[in-house]
Structure formats: C-alpha cells, structure tokens
PDB file of C-alpha atoms in Angstrom:
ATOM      1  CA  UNK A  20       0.000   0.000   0.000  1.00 45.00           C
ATOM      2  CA  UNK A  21       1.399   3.447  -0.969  1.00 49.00           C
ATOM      3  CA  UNK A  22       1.867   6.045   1.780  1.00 49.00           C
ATOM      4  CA  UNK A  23       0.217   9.088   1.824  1.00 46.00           C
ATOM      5  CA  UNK A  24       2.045  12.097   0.508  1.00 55.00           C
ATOM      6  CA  UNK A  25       2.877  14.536   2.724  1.00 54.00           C
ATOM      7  CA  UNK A  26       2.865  18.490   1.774  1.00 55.00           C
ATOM      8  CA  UNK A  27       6.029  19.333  -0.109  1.00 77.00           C
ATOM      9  CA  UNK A  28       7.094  21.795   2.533  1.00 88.00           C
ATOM     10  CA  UNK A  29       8.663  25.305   1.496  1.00 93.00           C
ATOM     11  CA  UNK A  30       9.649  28.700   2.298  1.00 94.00           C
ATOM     12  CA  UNK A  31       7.149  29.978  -0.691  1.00 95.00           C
ATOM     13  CA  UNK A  32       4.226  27.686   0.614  1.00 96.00           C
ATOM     14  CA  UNK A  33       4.715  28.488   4.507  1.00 95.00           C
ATOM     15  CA  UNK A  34       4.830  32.300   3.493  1.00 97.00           C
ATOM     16  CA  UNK A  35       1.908  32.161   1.290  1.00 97.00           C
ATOM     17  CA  UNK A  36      -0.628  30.003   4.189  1.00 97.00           C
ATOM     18  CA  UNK A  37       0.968  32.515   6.529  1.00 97.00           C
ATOM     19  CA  UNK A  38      -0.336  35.230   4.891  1.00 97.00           C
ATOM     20  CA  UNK A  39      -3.820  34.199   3.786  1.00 97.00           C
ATOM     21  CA  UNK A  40      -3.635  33.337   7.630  1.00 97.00           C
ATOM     22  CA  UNK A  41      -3.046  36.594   8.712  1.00 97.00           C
ATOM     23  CA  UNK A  42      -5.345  37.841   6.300  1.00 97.00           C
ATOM     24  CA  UNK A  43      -8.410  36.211   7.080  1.00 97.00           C
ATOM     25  CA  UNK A  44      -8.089  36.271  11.231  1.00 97.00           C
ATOM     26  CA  UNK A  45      -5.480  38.731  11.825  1.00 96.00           C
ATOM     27  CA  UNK A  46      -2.146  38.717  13.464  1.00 95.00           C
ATOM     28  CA  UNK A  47      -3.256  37.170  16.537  1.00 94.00           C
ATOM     29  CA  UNK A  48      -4.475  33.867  14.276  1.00 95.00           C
ATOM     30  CA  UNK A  49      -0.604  33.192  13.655  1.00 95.00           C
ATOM     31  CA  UNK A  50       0.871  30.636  15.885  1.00 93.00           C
ATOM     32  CA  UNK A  51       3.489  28.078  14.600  1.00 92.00           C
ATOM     33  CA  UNK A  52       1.027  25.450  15.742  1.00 92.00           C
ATOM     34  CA  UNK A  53      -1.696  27.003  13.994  1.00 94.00           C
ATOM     35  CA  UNK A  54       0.710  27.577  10.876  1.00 94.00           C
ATOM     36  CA  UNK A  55       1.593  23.936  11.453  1.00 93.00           C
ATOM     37  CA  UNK A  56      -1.995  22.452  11.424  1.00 93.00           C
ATOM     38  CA  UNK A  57      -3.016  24.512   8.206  1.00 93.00           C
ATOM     39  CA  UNK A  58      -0.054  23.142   5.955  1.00 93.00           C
ATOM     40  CA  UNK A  59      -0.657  19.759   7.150  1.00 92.00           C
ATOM     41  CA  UNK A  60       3.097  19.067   8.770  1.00 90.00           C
ATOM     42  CA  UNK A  61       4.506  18.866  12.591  1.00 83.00           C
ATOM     43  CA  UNK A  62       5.463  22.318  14.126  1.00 77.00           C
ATOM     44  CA  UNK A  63       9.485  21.450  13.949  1.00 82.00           C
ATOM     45  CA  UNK A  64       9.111  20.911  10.177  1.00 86.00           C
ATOM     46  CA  UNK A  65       8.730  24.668   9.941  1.00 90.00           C
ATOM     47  CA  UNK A  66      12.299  25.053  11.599  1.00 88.00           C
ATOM     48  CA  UNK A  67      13.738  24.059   8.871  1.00 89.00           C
ATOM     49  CA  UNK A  68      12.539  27.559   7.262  1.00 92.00           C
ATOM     50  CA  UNK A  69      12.062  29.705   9.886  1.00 94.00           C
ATOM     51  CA  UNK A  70      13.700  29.771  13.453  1.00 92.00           C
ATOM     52  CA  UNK A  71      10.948  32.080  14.960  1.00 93.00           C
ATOM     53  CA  UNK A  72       7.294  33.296  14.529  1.00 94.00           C
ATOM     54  CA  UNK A  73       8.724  36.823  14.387  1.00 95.00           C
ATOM     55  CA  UNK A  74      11.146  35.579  10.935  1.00 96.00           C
ATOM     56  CA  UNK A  75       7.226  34.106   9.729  1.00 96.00           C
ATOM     57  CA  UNK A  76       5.706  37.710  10.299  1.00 97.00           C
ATOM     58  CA  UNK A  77       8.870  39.369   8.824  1.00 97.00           C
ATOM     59  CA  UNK A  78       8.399  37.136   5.492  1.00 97.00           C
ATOM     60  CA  UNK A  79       5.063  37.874   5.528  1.00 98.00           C
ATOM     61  CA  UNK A  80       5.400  41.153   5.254  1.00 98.00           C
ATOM     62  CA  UNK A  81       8.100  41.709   3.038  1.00 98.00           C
ATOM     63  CA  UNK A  82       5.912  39.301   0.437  1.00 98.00           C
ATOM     64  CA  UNK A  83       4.024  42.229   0.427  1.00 98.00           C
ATOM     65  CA  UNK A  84       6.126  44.772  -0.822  1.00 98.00           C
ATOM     66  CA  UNK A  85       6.786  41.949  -3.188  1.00 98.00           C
ATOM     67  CA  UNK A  86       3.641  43.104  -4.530  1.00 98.00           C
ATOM     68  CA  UNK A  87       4.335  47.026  -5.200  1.00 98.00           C
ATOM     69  CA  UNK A  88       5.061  47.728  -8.349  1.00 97.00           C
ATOM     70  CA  UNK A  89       8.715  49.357  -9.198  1.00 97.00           C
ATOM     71  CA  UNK A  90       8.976  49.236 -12.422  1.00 95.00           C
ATOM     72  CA  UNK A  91       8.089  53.014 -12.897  1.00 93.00           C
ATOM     73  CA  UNK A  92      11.685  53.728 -11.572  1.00 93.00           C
ATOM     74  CA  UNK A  93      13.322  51.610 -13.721  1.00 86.00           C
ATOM     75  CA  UNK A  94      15.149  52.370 -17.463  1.00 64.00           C
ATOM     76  CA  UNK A  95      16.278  55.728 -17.647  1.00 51.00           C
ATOM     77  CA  UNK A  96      16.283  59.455 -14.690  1.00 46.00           C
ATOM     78  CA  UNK A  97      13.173  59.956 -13.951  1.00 39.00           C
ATOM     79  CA  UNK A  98      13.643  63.854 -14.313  1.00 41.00           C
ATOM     80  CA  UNK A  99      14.315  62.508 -18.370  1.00 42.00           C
ATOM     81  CA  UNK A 100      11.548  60.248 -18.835  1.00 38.00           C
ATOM     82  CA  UNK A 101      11.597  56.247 -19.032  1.00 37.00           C
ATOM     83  CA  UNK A 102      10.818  54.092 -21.550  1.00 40.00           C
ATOM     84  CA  UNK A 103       6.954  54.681 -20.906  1.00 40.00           C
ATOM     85  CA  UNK A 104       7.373  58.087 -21.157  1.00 39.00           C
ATOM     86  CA  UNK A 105       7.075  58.497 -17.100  1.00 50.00           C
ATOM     87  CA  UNK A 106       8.578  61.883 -15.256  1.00 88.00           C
ATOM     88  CA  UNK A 107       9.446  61.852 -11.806  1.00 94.00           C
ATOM     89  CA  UNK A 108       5.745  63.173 -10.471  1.00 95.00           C
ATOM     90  CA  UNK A 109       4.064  60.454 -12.280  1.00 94.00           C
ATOM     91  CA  UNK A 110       6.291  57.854 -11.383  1.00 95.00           C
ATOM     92  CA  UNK A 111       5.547  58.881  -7.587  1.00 97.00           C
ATOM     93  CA  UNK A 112       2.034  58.621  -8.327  1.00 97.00           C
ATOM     94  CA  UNK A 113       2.121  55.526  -9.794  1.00 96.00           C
ATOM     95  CA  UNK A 114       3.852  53.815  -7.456  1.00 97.00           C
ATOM     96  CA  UNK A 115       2.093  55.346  -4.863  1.00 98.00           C
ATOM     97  CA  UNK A 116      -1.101  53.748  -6.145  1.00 97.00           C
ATOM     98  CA  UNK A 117       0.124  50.662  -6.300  1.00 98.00           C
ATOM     99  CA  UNK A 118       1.764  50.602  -2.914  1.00 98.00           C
ATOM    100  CA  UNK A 119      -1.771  51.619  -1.611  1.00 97.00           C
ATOM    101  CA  UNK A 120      -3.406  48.514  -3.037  1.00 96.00           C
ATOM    102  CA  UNK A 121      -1.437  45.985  -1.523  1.00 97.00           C
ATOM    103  CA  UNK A 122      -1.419  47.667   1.614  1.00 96.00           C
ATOM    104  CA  UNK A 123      -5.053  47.871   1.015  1.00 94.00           C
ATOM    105  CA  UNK A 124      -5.187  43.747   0.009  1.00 95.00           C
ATOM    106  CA  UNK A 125      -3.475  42.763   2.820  1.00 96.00           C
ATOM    107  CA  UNK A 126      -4.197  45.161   5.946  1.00 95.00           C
ATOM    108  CA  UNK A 127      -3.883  42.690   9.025  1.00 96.00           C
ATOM    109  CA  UNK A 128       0.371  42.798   8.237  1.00 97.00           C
ATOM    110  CA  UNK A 129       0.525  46.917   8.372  1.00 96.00           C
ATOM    111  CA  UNK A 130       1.447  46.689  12.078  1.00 95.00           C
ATOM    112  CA  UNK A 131       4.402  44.744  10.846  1.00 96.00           C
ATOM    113  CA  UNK A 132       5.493  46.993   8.015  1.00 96.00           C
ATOM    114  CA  UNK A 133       4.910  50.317   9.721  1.00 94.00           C
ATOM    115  CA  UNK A 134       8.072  49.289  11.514  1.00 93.00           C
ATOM    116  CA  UNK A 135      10.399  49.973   8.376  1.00 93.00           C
ATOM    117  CA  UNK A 136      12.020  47.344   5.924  1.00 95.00           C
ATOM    118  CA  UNK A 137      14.277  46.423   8.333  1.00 94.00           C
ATOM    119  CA  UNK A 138      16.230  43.600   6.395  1.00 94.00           C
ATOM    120  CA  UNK A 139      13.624  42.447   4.236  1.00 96.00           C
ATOM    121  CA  UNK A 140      15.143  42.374   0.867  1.00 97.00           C
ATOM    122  CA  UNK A 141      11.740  43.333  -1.312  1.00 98.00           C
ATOM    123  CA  UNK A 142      11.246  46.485   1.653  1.00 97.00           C
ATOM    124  CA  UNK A 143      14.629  47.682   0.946  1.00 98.00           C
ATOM    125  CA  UNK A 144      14.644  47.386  -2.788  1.00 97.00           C
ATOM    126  CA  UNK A 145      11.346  49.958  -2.674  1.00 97.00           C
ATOM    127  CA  UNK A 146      13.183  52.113  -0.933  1.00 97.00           C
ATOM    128  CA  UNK A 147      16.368  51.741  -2.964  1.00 97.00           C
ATOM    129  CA  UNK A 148      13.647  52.338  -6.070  1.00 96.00           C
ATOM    130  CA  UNK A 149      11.636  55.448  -4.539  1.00 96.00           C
ATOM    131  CA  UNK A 150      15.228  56.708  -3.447  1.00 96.00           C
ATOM    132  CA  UNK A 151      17.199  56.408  -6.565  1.00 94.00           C
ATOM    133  CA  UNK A 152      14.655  57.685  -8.728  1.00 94.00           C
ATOM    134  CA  UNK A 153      14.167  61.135  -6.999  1.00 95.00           C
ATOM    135  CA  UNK A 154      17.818  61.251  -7.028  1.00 94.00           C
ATOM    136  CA  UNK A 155      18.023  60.234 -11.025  1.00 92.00           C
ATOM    137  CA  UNK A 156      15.330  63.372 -11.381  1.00 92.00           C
ATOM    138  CA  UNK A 157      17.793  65.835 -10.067  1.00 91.00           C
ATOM    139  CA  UNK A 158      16.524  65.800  -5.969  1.00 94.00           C
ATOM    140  CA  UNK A 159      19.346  66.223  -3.887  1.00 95.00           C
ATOM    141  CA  UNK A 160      19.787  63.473  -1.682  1.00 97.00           C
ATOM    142  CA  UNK A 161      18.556  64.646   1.336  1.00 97.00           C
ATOM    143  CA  UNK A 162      15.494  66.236   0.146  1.00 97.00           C
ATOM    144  CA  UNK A 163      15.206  62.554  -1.751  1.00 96.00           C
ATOM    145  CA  UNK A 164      15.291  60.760   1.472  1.00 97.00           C
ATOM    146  CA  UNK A 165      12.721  62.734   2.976  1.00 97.00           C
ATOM    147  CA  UNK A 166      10.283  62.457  -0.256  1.00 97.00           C
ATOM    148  CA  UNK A 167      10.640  58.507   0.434  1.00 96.00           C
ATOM    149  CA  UNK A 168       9.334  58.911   3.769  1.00 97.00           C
ATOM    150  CA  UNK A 169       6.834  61.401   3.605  1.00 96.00           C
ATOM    151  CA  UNK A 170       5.451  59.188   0.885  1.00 97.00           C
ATOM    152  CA  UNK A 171       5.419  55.928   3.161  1.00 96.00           C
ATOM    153  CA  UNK A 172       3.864  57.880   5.882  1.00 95.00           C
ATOM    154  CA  UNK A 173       0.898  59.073   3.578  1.00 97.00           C
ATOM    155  CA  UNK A 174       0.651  55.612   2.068  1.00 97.00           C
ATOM    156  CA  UNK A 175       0.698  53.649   5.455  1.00 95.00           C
ATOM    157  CA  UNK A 176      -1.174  56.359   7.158  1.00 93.00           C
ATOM    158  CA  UNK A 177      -4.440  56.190   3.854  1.00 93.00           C
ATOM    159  CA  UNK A 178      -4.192  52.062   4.423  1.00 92.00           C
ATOM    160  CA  UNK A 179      -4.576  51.750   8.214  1.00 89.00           C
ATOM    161  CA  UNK A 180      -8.098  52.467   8.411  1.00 87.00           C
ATOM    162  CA  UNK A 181     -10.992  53.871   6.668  1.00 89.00           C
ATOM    163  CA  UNK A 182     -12.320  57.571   6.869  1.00 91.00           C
ATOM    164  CA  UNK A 183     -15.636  56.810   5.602  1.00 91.00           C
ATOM    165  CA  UNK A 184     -15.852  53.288   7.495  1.00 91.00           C
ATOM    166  CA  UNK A 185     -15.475  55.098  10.839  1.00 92.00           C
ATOM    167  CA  UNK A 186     -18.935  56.670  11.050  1.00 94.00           C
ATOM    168  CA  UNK A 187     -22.260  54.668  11.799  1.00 94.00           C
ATOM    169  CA  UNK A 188     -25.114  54.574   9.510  1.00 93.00           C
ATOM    170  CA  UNK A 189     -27.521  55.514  11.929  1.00 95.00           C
ATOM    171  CA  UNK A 190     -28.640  59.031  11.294  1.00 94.00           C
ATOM    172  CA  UNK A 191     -29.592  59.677  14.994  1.00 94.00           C
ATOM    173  CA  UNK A 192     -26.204  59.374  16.198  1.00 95.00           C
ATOM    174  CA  UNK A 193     -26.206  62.513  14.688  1.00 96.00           C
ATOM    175  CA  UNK A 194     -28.287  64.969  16.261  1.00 96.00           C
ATOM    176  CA  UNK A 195     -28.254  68.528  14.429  1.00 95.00           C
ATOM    177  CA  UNK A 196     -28.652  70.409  17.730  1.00 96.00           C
ATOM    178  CA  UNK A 197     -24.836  68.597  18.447  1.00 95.00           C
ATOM    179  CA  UNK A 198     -23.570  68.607  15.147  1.00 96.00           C
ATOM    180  CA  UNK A 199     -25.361  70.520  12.794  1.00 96.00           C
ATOM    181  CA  UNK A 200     -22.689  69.956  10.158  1.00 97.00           C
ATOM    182  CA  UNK A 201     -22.865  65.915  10.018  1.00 95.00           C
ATOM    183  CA  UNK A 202     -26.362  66.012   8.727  1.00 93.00           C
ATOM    184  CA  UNK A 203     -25.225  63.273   5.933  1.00 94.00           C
ATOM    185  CA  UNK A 204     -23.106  61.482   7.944  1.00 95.00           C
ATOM    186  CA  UNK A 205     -24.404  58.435   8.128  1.00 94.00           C
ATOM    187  CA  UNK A 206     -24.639  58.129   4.846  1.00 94.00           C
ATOM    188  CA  UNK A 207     -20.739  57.794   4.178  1.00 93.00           C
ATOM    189  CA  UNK A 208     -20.375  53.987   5.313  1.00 89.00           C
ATOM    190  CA  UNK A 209     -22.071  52.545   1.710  1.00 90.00           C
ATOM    191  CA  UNK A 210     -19.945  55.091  -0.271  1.00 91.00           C
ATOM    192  CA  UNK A 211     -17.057  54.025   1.672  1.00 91.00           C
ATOM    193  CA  UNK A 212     -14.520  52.745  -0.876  1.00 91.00           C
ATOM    194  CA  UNK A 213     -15.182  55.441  -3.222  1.00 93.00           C
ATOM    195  CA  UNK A 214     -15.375  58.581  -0.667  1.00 94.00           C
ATOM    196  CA  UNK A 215     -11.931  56.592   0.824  1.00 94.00           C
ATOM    197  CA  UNK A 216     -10.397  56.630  -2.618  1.00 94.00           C
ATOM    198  CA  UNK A 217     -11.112  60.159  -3.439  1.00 95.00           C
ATOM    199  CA  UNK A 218      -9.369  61.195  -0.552  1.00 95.00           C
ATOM    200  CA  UNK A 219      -6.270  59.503  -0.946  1.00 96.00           C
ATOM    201  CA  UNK A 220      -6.126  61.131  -4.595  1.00 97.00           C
ATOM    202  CA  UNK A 221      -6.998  63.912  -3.691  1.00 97.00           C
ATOM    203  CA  UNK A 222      -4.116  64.038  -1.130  1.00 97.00           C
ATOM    204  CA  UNK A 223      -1.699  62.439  -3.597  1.00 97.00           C
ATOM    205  CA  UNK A 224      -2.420  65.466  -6.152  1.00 97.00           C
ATOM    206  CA  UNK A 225      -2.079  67.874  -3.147  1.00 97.00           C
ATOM    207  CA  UNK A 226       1.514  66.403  -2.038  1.00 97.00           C
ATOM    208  CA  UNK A 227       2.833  65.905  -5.373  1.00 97.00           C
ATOM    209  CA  UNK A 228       1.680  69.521  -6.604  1.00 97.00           C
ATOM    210  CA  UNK A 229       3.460  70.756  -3.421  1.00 97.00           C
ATOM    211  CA  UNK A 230       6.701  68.724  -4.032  1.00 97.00           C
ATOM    212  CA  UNK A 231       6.452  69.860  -7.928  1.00 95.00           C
ATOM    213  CA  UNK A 232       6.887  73.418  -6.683  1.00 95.00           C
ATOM    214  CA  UNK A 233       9.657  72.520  -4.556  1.00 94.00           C
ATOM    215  CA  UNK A 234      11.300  71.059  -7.449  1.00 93.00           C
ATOM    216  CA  UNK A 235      10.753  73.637  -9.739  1.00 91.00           C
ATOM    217  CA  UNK A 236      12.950  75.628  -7.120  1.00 89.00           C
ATOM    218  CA  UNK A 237      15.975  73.546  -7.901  1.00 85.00           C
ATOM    219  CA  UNK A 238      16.684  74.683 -11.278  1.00 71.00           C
ATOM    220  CA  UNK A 239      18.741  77.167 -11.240  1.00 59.00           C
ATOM    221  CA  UNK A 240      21.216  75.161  -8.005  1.00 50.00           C
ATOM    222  CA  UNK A 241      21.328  71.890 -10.567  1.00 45.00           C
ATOM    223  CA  UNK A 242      20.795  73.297 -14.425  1.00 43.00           C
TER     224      UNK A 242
END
C-alpha cells in the first residue's frame, strides 16, 4: 500500500498560508502550531525555514512589498523620462497607487510593516527604487530621502483604516442640535470605498503639486 504524501514543505508555501492566515483572522491567528496544522506538517518541520514566529511575520510582510510595483523607476532618470514616457511626479504617483493597493489587500500585516524594511530584501529594494529615482530626477539626496518617507507615511497612514468606514449609519447618532454639520453622515459607510479613494487622490495630487513646486525651485542650483 502506498503512503500518503505529505505536503512538499517550502519557504514559498509556509509564506503564502501565513499570509492568507493573517489575512483572514489577523495577526493574533498566527501561531506556529496554527501555521503547522493549516499546511498539514509537525510544528518542527517549519524550523527548517524559519527559526521564529517573528522571521514568519517578517516574510510575511516583506511578500508584500513583493507586490508594489517598481517598475516606474526603472530604465532611464526619472527627471528625463523612461521608456513609458514616465517623469518623476508620475512615477511617484504611480507607485504610490500601487503601494496603496497591496497595503489595502493585505491590511492585518501593516502593524508589521509600519516598523520599516528592516532587512527584508523586497522592503529595501522599494526604498532603494523610490530613493534612486528622486535622485536620477535631479533631488538632492537629502530632500530625496525625505520624499521617500513622507510618501510611506501618507501611504501607510491612507491604508490603516478607513475615513468613511469610521462613522455609523444611523442618522440619529447625529443629532443637528450637536452637530449641525454631520447632517449626511451616516450616509458615508455605503460610499465608503469610493469617498476613501477620493481622498487619498486627492491628497496624492495635493503632495505631489506641493513637491512639484519645490522642485521647480531647484533649477537654477542643478541646471
């Protein structure tokens, strides 16, 4: 009689149950047992990857900056334009966006991420990305570190909860005679992903149009 097969066990496989773990209970789910039980393997099988539940939560998190997209800092100063035709602003913007989204997909890891890259190889290649474009665009270096992280402090700060979300849909928690200016408030929980998206653009447009006069400042220090 043949055996049963066991899970092929791997770094890829524990990171990705990790992660749909976290994402579907929350940080507090994650327990190498737990981990353990859901692959379908003893606990000190997982040793073999990872040493710690801290190195699982680290992995977990830097699979999600796996996810941002870089590739509007790559092929060419982004002052000079890429190969798509990108300049520095909408390169921000983009990858702004797209940092956003998996932030967005995966919410239950922010507390994780919000602590820096660290030395998570896919975290510090972002940064090395956001950095090296706004120094390829013509931003000295120290206003270029300080773009990078008043960009990941918008970008975290838009992802850790919802604007809209936060107020109740009952429209006599609002009483005119104590707020006479939330009249409609209860309506913005069902428009909550739209209202919550407008924001963040509308914040992205206001930080990048601040940042583009900035720029526009350096000219005559770097022509």
């Amino acid at each position: 009689m043949a055996r049963p097969r066991k899970p092929l066990l791997s770094t890829d496989l524990i990171i990705e149950t990790a992660r749909a773990l976290v994402d579907a209970e929350g940080l507090s789910a994650l327990s190498t047992r737990r981990l353990a039980a859901e692959l379908g393997v003893s606990g000190p099988s997982l040793y073999n990857h990872f040493r710690t539940k801290d190195q699982i939560l680290e992995a977990v998190a830097d699979s999600v900056s796996a996810l941002v997209d870089l590739s509007m800092f790559e092929g060419g100063e982004a002052g000079e334009g890429h190969d798509e035709g990108l300049d520095w602003r909408t390169a921000l913007h983009d990858w702004a966006v797209s940092y956003r989204a998996a932030l967005r997909d995966h919410p239950n890891i922010l507390p994780v991420m919000v602590r820096g890259p660290g030395r998570r190889p896919a975290g510090l290649r972002l940064a090395d990305a956001v950095y090296g474009g706004m120094v390829d665009a013509g931003w000295p270096p120290a206003q270029a570190t300080s773009i990078g992280a008043l960009m990941r402090y918008f970008v975290m700060g838009s992802a850790l909860g919802s604007f809209a979300g936060g107020f109740v849909d009952d429209e006599s928690a609002y009483d005119p005679a104590d707020y006479p200016h939330l009249g409609q408030a209860h309506l913005l929980a069902e428009q909550q992903e739209k209202i919550d998206e407008r924001a963040f653009e509308t914040g992205l447009r206001a930080l990048l149009d601040g940042l583009a006069q900035q720029y526009e400042q350096l000219k005559p220090t770097t022509a």
